[in-house]
Short mmCIF file of C-alpha atoms in Angstrom, two decimals:
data_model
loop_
_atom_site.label_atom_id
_atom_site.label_comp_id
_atom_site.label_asym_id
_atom_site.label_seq_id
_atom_site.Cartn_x
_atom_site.Cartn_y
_atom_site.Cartn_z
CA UNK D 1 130.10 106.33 90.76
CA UNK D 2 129.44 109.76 90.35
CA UNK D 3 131.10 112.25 92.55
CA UNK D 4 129.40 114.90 94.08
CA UNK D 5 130.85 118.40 95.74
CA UNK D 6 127.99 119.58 98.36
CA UNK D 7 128.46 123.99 98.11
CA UNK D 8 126.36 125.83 100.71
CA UNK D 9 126.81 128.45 103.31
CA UNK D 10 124.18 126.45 105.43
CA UNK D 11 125.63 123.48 107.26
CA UNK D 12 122.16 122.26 107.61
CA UNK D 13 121.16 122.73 104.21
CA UNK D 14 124.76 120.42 103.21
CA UNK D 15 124.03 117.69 105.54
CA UNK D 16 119.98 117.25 103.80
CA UNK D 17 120.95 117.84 100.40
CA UNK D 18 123.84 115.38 101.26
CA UNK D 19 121.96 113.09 102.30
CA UNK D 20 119.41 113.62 99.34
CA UNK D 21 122.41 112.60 96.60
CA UNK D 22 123.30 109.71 98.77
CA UNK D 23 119.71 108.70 98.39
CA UNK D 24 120.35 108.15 94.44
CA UNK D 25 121.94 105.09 92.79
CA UNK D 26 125.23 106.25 91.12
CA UNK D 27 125.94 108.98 92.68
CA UNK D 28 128.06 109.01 96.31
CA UNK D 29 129.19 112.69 97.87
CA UNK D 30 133.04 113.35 97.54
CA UNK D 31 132.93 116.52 99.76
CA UNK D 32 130.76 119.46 101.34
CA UNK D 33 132.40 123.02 101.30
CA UNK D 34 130.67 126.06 102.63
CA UNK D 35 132.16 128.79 100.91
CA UNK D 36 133.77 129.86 97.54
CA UNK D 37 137.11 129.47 98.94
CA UNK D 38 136.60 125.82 99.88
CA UNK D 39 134.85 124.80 97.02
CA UNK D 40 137.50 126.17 94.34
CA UNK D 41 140.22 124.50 96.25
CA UNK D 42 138.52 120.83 96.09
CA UNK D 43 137.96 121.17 92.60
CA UNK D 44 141.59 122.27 91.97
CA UNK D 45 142.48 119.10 93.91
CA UNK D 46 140.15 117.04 91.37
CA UNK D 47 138.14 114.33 91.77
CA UNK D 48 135.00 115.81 91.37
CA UNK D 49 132.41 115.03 88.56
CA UNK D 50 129.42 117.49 89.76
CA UNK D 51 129.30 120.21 92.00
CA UNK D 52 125.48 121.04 93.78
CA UNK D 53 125.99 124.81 94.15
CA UNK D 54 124.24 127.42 95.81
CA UNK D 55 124.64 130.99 94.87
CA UNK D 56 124.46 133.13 97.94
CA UNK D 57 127.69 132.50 99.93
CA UNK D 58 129.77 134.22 101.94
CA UNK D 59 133.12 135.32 100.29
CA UNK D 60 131.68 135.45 96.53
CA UNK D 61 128.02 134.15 94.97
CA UNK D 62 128.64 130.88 92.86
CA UNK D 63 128.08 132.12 89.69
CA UNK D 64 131.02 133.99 90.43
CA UNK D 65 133.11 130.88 91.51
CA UNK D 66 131.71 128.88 88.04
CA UNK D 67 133.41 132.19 86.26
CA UNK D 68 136.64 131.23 88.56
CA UNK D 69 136.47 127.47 87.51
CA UNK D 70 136.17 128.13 83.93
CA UNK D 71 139.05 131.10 83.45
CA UNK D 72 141.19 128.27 85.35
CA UNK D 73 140.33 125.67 82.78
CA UNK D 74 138.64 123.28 85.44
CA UNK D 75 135.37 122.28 83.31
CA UNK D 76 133.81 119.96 86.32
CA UNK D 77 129.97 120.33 85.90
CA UNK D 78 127.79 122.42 87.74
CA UNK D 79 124.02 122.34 89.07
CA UNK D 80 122.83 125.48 90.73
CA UNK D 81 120.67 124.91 93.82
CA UNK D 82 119.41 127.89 95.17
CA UNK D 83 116.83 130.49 96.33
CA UNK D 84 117.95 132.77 93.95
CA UNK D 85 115.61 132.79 91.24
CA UNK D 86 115.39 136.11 88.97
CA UNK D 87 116.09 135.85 85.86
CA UNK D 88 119.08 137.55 85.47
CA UNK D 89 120.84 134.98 87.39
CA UNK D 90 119.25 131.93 85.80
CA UNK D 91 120.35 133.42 82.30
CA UNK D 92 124.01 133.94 83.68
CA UNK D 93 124.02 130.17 84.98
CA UNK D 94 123.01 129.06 81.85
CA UNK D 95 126.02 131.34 79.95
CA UNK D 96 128.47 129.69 82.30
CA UNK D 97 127.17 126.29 81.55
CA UNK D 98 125.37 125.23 84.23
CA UNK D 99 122.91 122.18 83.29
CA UNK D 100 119.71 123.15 85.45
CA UNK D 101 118.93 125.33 87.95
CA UNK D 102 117.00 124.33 90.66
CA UNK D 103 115.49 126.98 93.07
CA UNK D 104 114.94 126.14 97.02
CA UNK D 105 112.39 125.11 98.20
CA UNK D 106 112.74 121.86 96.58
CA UNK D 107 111.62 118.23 97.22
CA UNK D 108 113.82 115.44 96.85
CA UNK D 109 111.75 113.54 93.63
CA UNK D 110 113.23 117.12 91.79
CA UNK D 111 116.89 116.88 92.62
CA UNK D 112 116.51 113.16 91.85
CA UNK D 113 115.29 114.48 88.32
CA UNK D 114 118.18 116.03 87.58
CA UNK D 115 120.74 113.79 89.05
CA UNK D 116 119.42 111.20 87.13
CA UNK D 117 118.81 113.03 84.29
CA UNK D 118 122.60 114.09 84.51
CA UNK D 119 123.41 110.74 84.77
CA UNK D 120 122.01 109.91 81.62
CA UNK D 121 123.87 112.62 79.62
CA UNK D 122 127.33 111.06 80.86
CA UNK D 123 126.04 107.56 79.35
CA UNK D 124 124.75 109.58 76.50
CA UNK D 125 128.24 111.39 75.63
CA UNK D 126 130.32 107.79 76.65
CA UNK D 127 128.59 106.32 73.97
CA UNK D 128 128.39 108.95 71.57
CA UNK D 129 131.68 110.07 71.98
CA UNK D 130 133.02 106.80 71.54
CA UNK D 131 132.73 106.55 67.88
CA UNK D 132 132.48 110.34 67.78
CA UNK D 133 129.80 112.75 66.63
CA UNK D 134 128.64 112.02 63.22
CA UNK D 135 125.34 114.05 63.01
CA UNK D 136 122.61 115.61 63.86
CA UNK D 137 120.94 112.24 65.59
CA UNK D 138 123.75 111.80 67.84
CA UNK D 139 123.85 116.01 68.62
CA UNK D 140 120.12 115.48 69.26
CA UNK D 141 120.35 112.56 71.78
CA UNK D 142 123.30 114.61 73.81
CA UNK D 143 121.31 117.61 74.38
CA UNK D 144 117.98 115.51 74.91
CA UNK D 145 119.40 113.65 77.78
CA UNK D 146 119.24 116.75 79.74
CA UNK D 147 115.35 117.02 79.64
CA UNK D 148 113.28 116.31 82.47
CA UNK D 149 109.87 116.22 83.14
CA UNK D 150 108.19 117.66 86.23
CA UNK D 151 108.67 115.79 89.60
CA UNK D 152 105.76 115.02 91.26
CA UNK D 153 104.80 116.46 93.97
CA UNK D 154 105.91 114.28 97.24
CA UNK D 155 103.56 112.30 99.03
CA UNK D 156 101.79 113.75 102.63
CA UNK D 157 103.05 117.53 102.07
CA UNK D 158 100.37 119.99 100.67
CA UNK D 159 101.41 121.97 97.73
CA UNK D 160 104.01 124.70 98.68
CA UNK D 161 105.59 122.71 101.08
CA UNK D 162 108.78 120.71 100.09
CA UNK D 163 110.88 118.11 101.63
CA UNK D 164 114.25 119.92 102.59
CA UNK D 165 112.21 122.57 104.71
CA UNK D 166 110.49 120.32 106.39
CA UNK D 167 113.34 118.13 107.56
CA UNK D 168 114.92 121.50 108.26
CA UNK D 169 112.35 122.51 110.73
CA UNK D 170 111.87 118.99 112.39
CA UNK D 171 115.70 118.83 113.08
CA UNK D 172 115.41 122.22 115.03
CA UNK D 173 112.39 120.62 116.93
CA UNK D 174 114.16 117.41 117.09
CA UNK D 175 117.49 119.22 118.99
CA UNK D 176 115.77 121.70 121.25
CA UNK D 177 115.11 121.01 124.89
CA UNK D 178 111.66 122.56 125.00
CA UNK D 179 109.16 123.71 122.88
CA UNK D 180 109.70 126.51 120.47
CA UNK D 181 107.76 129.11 118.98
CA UNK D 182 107.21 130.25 115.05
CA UNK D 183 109.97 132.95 115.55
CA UNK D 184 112.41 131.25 117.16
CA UNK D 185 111.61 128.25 115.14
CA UNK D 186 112.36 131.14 112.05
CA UNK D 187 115.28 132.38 113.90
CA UNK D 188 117.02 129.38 113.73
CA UNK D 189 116.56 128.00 110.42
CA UNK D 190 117.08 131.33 108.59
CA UNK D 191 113.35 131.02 107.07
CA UNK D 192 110.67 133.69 107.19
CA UNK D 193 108.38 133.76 110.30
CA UNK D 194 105.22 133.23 108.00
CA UNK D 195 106.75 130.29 106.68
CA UNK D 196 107.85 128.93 109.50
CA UNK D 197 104.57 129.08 110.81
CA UNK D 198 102.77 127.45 107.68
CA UNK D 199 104.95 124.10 108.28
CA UNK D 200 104.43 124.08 112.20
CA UNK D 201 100.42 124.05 111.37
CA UNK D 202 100.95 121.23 109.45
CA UNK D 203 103.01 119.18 111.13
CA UNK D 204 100.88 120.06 114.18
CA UNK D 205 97.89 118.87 112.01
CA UNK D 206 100.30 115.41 111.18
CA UNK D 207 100.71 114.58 114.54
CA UNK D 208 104.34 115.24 114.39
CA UNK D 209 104.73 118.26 116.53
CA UNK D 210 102.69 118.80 119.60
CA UNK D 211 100.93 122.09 120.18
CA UNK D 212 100.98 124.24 123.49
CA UNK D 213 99.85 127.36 124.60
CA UNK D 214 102.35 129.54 126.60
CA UNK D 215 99.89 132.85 128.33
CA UNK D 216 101.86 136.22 129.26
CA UNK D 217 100.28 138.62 131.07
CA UNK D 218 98.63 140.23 128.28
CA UNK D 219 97.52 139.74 124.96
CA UNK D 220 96.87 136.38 122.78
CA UNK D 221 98.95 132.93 124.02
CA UNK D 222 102.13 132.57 122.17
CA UNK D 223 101.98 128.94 120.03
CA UNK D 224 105.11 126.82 121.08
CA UNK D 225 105.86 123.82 119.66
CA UNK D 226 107.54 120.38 120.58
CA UNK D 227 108.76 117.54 118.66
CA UNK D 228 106.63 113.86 119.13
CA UNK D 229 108.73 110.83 119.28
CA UNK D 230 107.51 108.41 117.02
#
């Protein structure tokens, strides 16, 4: 087995993409840390094969704790997993020798890419490394074990939309005691109010959510939402 350290300031964000490497044969999750701090410690402890990391956190940004790891010797591989997608940062992952980069939003069929594509490279190098490197074939079928092809899109969500956020949102619905608007439905995941709406329509337009109309005493109704039991 394969194990996994879950980094990311969200607890809600952990817990899905948790649940997401739990989902894939191999690979089981060892730990979930929410800040810098935490996550350098487990690693110290060992144990730890791959660590899912975001970059935005609280007490430094994660390419900032990779730069730790590696001045401390600790060579545990990385994956990058967050919203943070200019280029500067994806060219410093890539100098601190992070193996992909994958920007939220993101479905689940796309972390599954890479997990499994990281699995490969570990059978790759086993075998390889077992008689060691004698050329440019066995160079070639390292670094090709890292390519991936693009994950489809998944099933029942338009394009735009991806699995995390949407189980994000339905949890919110799922734990609140009556129906919610588009900003407090924003408010409380931490998304924008625009996108917030945009997955409300369409889980409206699922059947998943049920619509309402709350009137004030002037102006348009306000939109509130509610979760349907299945």
């Amino acid at each position: 087995m394969i194990d996994v350290l879950v980094v990311d300031d969200d607890f809600r964000v952990a817990e899905i993409n948790a649940k997401y490497v739990g989902k894939v044969p191999g690979f089981r999750v060892a730990a979930r840390a929410h800040s810098a701090a935490q996550a350098l410690t487990t690693v110290q402890h060992g144990g730890i094969d791959l660590v899912l990391l975001d970059h935005y956190l609280p007490d430094r940004t994660g390419l900032e704790l990779v730069h730790r790891m590696r001045e401390q010797g600790i060579g545990t591989d990385v994956i990058m997993i967050t919203a943070a997608g200019d280029v500067a940062t994806v060219q410093q992952a890539m100098r601190l020798g992070a193996l992909h980069y994958l920007v939220k939003p993101f479905t689940f069929a796309a972390l599954r890419t890479r997990l499994e594509s990281y699995a490969a490279l570990r059978r790759t190098v086993d075998r390889v490394g077992g008689r060691g490197v004698t050329g440019q074939e066995q160079v070639d079928r390292i670094f090709g074990a890292l390519r991936t092809t693009p994950a489809p899109a998944s099933p029942g969500l338009p394009s735009g939309h991806s699995e995390p956020t949407t189980d994000l949102i339905c949890g919110v619905l799922h734990r609140a005691d009556q129906p919610l608007s588009a900003h407090e439905v924003a408010a409380r995941t931490g998304l924008s109010r625009s996108t917030a709406q945009r997955y409300l329509r369409h889980l409206e337009q699922a059947g998943r959510l049920r619509l309402s109309l709350k009137y004030g005493d002037t102006g348009r109704p306000e939109h509130r939402y509610a979760w349907v039991a299945p």
